[in-house]
Short mmCIF file of N, CA and C in Angstrom, two decimals:
data_model
loop_
_atom_site.label_atom_id
_atom_site.label_comp_id
_atom_site.label_asym_id
_atom_site.label_seq_id
_atom_site.Cartn_x
_atom_site.Cartn_y
_atom_site.Cartn_z
N UNK A 1 21.05 -29.50 13.85
CA UNK A 1 19.84 -29.53 12.97
C UNK A 1 18.86 -28.32 13.63
N UNK A 2 18.40 -27.51 12.55
CA UNK A 2 17.49 -26.42 13.00
C UNK A 2 16.27 -26.95 13.48
N UNK A 3 15.73 -26.29 14.43
CA UNK A 3 14.46 -26.46 15.10
C UNK A 3 13.60 -26.34 14.11
N UNK A 4 12.41 -27.33 13.83
CA UNK A 4 11.32 -27.01 12.97
C UNK A 4 10.52 -25.76 13.49
N UNK A 5 9.97 -25.01 12.63
CA UNK A 5 9.19 -23.82 13.11
C UNK A 5 7.90 -23.87 12.37
N UNK A 6 6.84 -23.26 12.84
CA UNK A 6 5.51 -23.15 12.13
C UNK A 6 5.74 -22.12 10.83
N UNK A 7 5.18 -22.41 9.92
CA UNK A 7 5.25 -21.42 8.76
C UNK A 7 4.80 -20.07 9.08
N UNK A 8 5.68 -19.09 8.53
CA UNK A 8 5.34 -17.70 8.86
C UNK A 8 5.44 -16.96 7.61
N UNK A 9 4.76 -15.78 7.55
CA UNK A 9 4.71 -14.95 6.32
C UNK A 9 4.95 -13.51 6.92
N UNK A 10 5.26 -12.53 6.10
CA UNK A 10 5.38 -11.13 6.57
C UNK A 10 4.18 -10.52 6.06
N UNK A 11 3.40 -9.67 6.80
CA UNK A 11 2.36 -8.85 6.41
C UNK A 11 2.62 -7.49 6.90
N UNK A 12 2.04 -6.40 6.34
CA UNK A 12 2.04 -5.10 6.56
C UNK A 12 0.85 -4.34 6.11
N UNK A 13 0.89 -2.99 6.22
CA UNK A 13 -0.07 -2.35 5.52
C UNK A 13 0.36 -1.34 4.51
N UNK A 14 -0.14 -1.37 3.43
CA UNK A 14 0.40 -0.57 2.25
C UNK A 14 0.18 0.83 2.70
N UNK A 15 1.30 1.72 2.51
CA UNK A 15 1.33 3.08 2.96
C UNK A 15 0.33 4.02 2.33
N UNK A 16 0.13 3.90 1.07
CA UNK A 16 -0.94 4.74 0.35
C UNK A 16 -2.31 4.23 0.43
N UNK A 17 -2.48 2.94 0.42
CA UNK A 17 -3.99 2.34 0.22
C UNK A 17 -4.45 2.01 1.61
N UNK A 18 -3.36 1.76 2.52
CA UNK A 18 -3.77 1.21 3.81
C UNK A 18 -4.36 -0.27 3.99
N UNK A 19 -4.27 -0.91 2.77
CA UNK A 19 -4.74 -2.29 2.62
C UNK A 19 -3.73 -3.26 3.31
N UNK A 20 -4.03 -4.31 3.85
CA UNK A 20 -3.19 -5.26 4.36
C UNK A 20 -2.46 -6.03 3.10
N UNK A 21 -1.24 -6.02 3.20
CA UNK A 21 -0.38 -6.62 2.05
C UNK A 21 0.61 -7.65 2.64
N UNK A 22 1.15 -8.54 1.71
CA UNK A 22 1.93 -9.76 2.10
C UNK A 22 3.26 -9.62 1.05
N UNK A 23 4.39 -10.00 1.84
CA UNK A 23 5.66 -9.94 1.07
C UNK A 23 5.54 -11.20 0.38
N UNK A 24 5.98 -10.96 -0.99
CA UNK A 24 5.98 -12.10 -1.88
C UNK A 24 7.54 -12.72 -2.04
N UNK A 25 7.65 -13.70 -2.75
CA UNK A 25 8.87 -14.42 -2.84
C UNK A 25 9.81 -13.45 -3.59
N UNK A 26 9.45 -12.63 -4.42
CA UNK A 26 10.39 -11.79 -5.27
C UNK A 26 10.74 -10.37 -4.49
N UNK A 27 10.12 -10.39 -3.23
CA UNK A 27 10.45 -9.00 -2.43
C UNK A 27 9.36 -8.03 -2.60
N UNK A 28 8.41 -8.30 -3.52
CA UNK A 28 7.36 -7.31 -3.67
C UNK A 28 6.19 -7.55 -2.68
N UNK A 29 5.02 -7.02 -2.87
CA UNK A 29 3.94 -7.03 -2.06
C UNK A 29 2.60 -7.31 -2.83
N UNK A 30 1.79 -8.12 -2.36
CA UNK A 30 0.69 -8.58 -2.90
C UNK A 30 -0.54 -8.29 -1.89
N UNK A 31 -1.63 -8.10 -2.38
CA UNK A 31 -2.95 -7.72 -1.47
C UNK A 31 -3.52 -9.09 -1.18
N UNK A 32 -2.91 -10.39 -1.70
CA UNK A 32 -3.61 -11.53 -1.54
C UNK A 32 -2.73 -12.56 -0.58
N UNK A 33 -3.39 -12.87 0.56
CA UNK A 33 -2.65 -13.82 1.46
C UNK A 33 -1.92 -14.90 0.79
N UNK A 34 -2.70 -15.62 -0.11
CA UNK A 34 -2.21 -16.68 -0.78
C UNK A 34 -0.96 -16.51 -1.64
N UNK A 35 -0.62 -15.26 -1.99
CA UNK A 35 0.54 -14.95 -2.76
C UNK A 35 1.72 -14.85 -1.80
N UNK A 36 1.70 -14.81 -0.44
CA UNK A 36 2.67 -14.49 0.36
C UNK A 36 3.86 -15.66 0.38
N UNK A 37 4.97 -15.15 0.50
CA UNK A 37 6.18 -16.28 0.73
C UNK A 37 6.24 -16.85 2.05
N UNK A 38 6.31 -18.09 1.97
CA UNK A 38 6.40 -18.68 3.39
C UNK A 38 7.83 -18.91 3.79
N UNK A 39 8.17 -18.52 5.10
CA UNK A 39 9.40 -18.78 5.50
C UNK A 39 9.67 -20.25 5.97
N UNK A 40 10.65 -20.81 5.56
CA UNK A 40 11.01 -22.23 5.91
C UNK A 40 11.59 -22.50 7.31
N UNK A 41 12.18 -21.50 7.88
CA UNK A 41 12.76 -21.43 9.31
C UNK A 41 12.82 -20.08 9.72
N UNK A 42 13.23 -20.11 11.02
CA UNK A 42 13.27 -18.91 11.78
C UNK A 42 14.30 -17.79 11.20
N UNK A 43 15.34 -18.40 10.63
CA UNK A 43 16.50 -17.38 10.11
C UNK A 43 15.80 -16.64 8.77
N UNK A 44 15.15 -17.49 8.07
CA UNK A 44 14.58 -17.03 6.76
C UNK A 44 13.36 -16.03 7.21
N UNK A 45 12.67 -16.15 8.24
CA UNK A 45 11.59 -15.43 8.57
C UNK A 45 12.14 -13.99 9.08
N UNK A 46 13.30 -14.13 9.79
CA UNK A 46 13.94 -12.77 10.43
C UNK A 46 14.51 -12.04 9.14
N UNK A 47 14.96 -12.74 8.15
CA UNK A 47 15.54 -12.01 6.97
C UNK A 47 14.39 -11.33 6.14
N UNK A 48 13.35 -12.08 6.09
CA UNK A 48 12.10 -11.50 5.37
C UNK A 48 11.63 -10.26 6.07
N UNK A 49 11.64 -10.28 7.33
CA UNK A 49 11.23 -9.08 8.20
C UNK A 49 12.04 -7.89 7.97
N UNK A 50 13.37 -8.34 8.01
CA UNK A 50 14.29 -7.08 7.78
C UNK A 50 14.12 -6.67 6.36
N UNK A 51 13.91 -7.36 5.35
CA UNK A 51 13.65 -6.96 3.98
C UNK A 51 12.46 -6.10 4.04
N UNK A 52 11.37 -6.43 4.64
CA UNK A 52 10.14 -5.74 4.79
C UNK A 52 10.27 -4.35 5.49
N UNK A 53 11.02 -4.37 6.56
CA UNK A 53 11.27 -3.08 7.31
C UNK A 53 12.17 -2.06 6.47
N UNK A 54 12.87 -2.68 5.57
CA UNK A 54 13.73 -1.71 4.73
C UNK A 54 12.87 -1.04 3.68
N UNK A 55 11.51 -1.42 3.60
CA UNK A 55 10.77 -0.80 2.42
C UNK A 55 9.69 0.28 3.19
N UNK A 56 10.26 1.02 4.11
CA UNK A 56 9.33 1.92 4.81
C UNK A 56 8.74 3.00 3.84
N UNK A 57 9.10 3.18 2.56
CA UNK A 57 8.46 4.09 1.68
C UNK A 57 7.19 3.37 1.08
N UNK A 58 7.05 2.06 1.39
CA UNK A 58 5.99 1.35 0.67
C UNK A 58 4.93 0.88 1.72
N UNK A 59 5.56 0.42 2.85
CA UNK A 59 4.61 -0.32 3.79
C UNK A 59 4.90 0.26 5.27
N UNK A 60 4.00 0.06 6.15
CA UNK A 60 4.07 0.45 7.52
C UNK A 60 3.73 -0.80 8.31
N UNK A 61 4.37 -0.95 9.62
CA UNK A 61 3.99 -1.93 10.50
C UNK A 61 4.29 -3.35 10.13
N UNK A 62 5.32 -3.83 9.42
CA UNK A 62 5.50 -5.12 8.98
C UNK A 62 5.81 -5.96 10.19
N UNK A 63 5.26 -7.13 10.08
CA UNK A 63 5.48 -8.17 11.17
C UNK A 63 5.12 -9.64 10.65
N UNK A 64 5.74 -10.59 11.45
CA UNK A 64 5.59 -12.07 11.13
C UNK A 64 4.23 -12.40 11.60
N UNK A 65 3.62 -13.22 10.83
CA UNK A 65 2.30 -13.91 11.10
C UNK A 65 2.17 -15.43 10.83
N UNK A 66 1.84 -15.97 11.77
CA UNK A 66 1.73 -17.56 11.48
C UNK A 66 0.71 -17.87 10.25
N UNK A 67 0.91 -19.16 9.68
CA UNK A 67 0.19 -19.52 8.55
C UNK A 67 0.22 -21.00 8.55
N UNK A 68 -0.69 -21.49 7.98
CA UNK A 68 -0.76 -23.02 7.63
C UNK A 68 -0.78 -23.13 6.02
N UNK A 69 -0.43 -24.19 5.60
CA UNK A 69 -0.41 -24.42 4.20
C UNK A 69 -1.54 -25.19 3.72
N UNK A 70 -2.23 -24.85 2.64
CA UNK A 70 -3.39 -25.49 2.12
C UNK A 70 -2.97 -26.77 1.29
N UNK A 71 -3.80 -27.51 0.73
CA UNK A 71 -3.44 -28.63 -0.04
C UNK A 71 -2.61 -28.18 -1.21
N UNK A 72 -2.73 -26.94 -1.81
CA UNK A 72 -1.90 -26.58 -2.80
C UNK A 72 -0.68 -25.82 -2.45
N UNK A 73 -0.37 -25.92 -1.01
CA UNK A 73 0.88 -25.34 -0.58
C UNK A 73 0.79 -23.90 -0.38
N UNK A 74 -0.29 -23.37 -0.50
CA UNK A 74 -0.45 -21.73 -0.38
C UNK A 74 -0.80 -21.43 1.07
N UNK A 75 -0.22 -20.43 1.53
CA UNK A 75 -0.50 -20.10 2.99
C UNK A 75 -1.82 -19.52 3.34
N UNK A 76 -2.45 -20.07 4.31
CA UNK A 76 -3.75 -19.52 4.85
C UNK A 76 -3.50 -19.09 6.21
N UNK A 77 -4.37 -18.08 6.67
CA UNK A 77 -4.28 -17.47 8.02
C UNK A 77 -4.51 -18.64 9.24
N UNK A 78 -3.96 -18.44 10.27
CA UNK A 78 -4.29 -19.37 11.37
C UNK A 78 -4.91 -18.57 12.50
N UNK A 79 -4.86 -17.29 12.52
CA UNK A 79 -5.49 -16.50 13.58
C UNK A 79 -6.63 -15.89 13.03
N UNK A 80 -7.68 -15.68 13.70
CA UNK A 80 -8.97 -14.95 13.05
C UNK A 80 -8.46 -13.46 12.77
N UNK A 81 -7.67 -12.75 13.46
CA UNK A 81 -7.23 -11.46 13.08
C UNK A 81 -6.66 -11.34 11.67
N UNK A 82 -5.82 -12.30 11.44
CA UNK A 82 -5.30 -12.50 10.00
C UNK A 82 -6.18 -12.73 9.01
N UNK A 83 -7.10 -13.66 9.28
CA UNK A 83 -8.15 -14.01 8.32
C UNK A 83 -9.07 -12.65 8.02
N UNK A 84 -9.26 -11.97 9.07
CA UNK A 84 -10.22 -10.82 8.86
C UNK A 84 -9.32 -9.75 7.94
N UNK A 85 -8.07 -9.51 8.30
CA UNK A 85 -7.24 -8.58 7.55
C UNK A 85 -7.22 -8.93 6.17
N UNK A 86 -7.07 -10.23 5.82
CA UNK A 86 -6.89 -10.76 4.52
C UNK A 86 -8.18 -10.50 3.63
N UNK A 87 -9.46 -10.51 4.28
CA UNK A 87 -10.65 -10.25 3.57
C UNK A 87 -10.99 -8.86 3.23
N UNK A 88 -10.32 -8.01 3.96
CA UNK A 88 -10.53 -6.43 3.79
C UNK A 88 -11.53 -5.91 4.63
N UNK A 89 -12.00 -4.67 4.39
CA UNK A 89 -12.99 -3.94 5.29
C UNK A 89 -14.21 -4.83 5.39
N UNK A 90 -14.91 -4.71 6.49
CA UNK A 90 -16.18 -5.44 6.68
C UNK A 90 -17.25 -4.44 6.74
N UNK A 91 -17.15 -3.18 6.61
CA UNK A 91 -18.27 -2.32 6.74
C UNK A 91 -19.13 -2.17 5.42
N UNK A 92 -18.61 -2.39 4.37
CA UNK A 92 -19.28 -2.51 3.09
C UNK A 92 -18.39 -3.27 2.02
N UNK A 93 -19.00 -3.81 0.97
CA UNK A 93 -18.13 -4.62 0.14
C UNK A 93 -17.37 -3.65 -0.81
N UNK A 94 -16.09 -3.62 -0.68
CA UNK A 94 -15.29 -2.72 -1.70
C UNK A 94 -13.86 -3.38 -1.57
N UNK A 95 -12.97 -2.82 -2.43
CA UNK A 95 -11.64 -3.27 -2.20
C UNK A 95 -11.44 -4.68 -2.55
N UNK A 96 -10.81 -5.35 -1.70
CA UNK A 96 -10.44 -6.94 -1.89
C UNK A 96 -11.65 -7.74 -1.98
N UNK A 97 -12.80 -7.41 -1.25
CA UNK A 97 -14.01 -8.16 -1.45
C UNK A 97 -14.45 -8.11 -2.76
N UNK A 98 -14.53 -7.02 -3.44
CA UNK A 98 -14.98 -7.01 -4.86
C UNK A 98 -13.91 -7.55 -5.84
N UNK A 99 -12.65 -7.18 -5.58
CA UNK A 99 -11.50 -7.72 -6.34
C UNK A 99 -11.39 -9.26 -6.25
N UNK A 100 -11.75 -9.73 -5.01
CA UNK A 100 -11.66 -11.28 -4.77
C UNK A 100 -12.83 -12.01 -5.53
N UNK A 101 -13.89 -11.41 -5.67
CA UNK A 101 -15.08 -12.10 -6.30
C UNK A 101 -14.58 -12.23 -7.84
N UNK A 102 -13.88 -11.17 -8.40
CA UNK A 102 -13.42 -11.17 -9.71
C UNK A 102 -12.23 -12.18 -9.92
N UNK A 103 -11.48 -12.33 -8.77
CA UNK A 103 -10.30 -13.09 -8.86
C UNK A 103 -10.75 -14.60 -8.94
N UNK A 104 -11.68 -14.78 -8.09
CA UNK A 104 -12.11 -16.27 -7.74
C UNK A 104 -12.48 -17.08 -9.00
#
């Protein structure tokens, strides 16, 4: 029996925009943390990371990040660094902050 693991997602930075992005279930990238695909075990997490590392023309610095699932089953950050990255730049409202207001 596989050892239960905490939920993990893959995040990176978009190579052109510099924005934090999240690997989705279909292997694409989303700017929204809640769209990230959640690995069910360590083997799936490693496979997702390899998939992300193979997309070096789109993203830079992919890594696994811990997550929790909200009531709707969508991932939410567990570490303040990831929460900060998911909200976008903090120096003035633009990018995700403006888009997020429109999306909410």
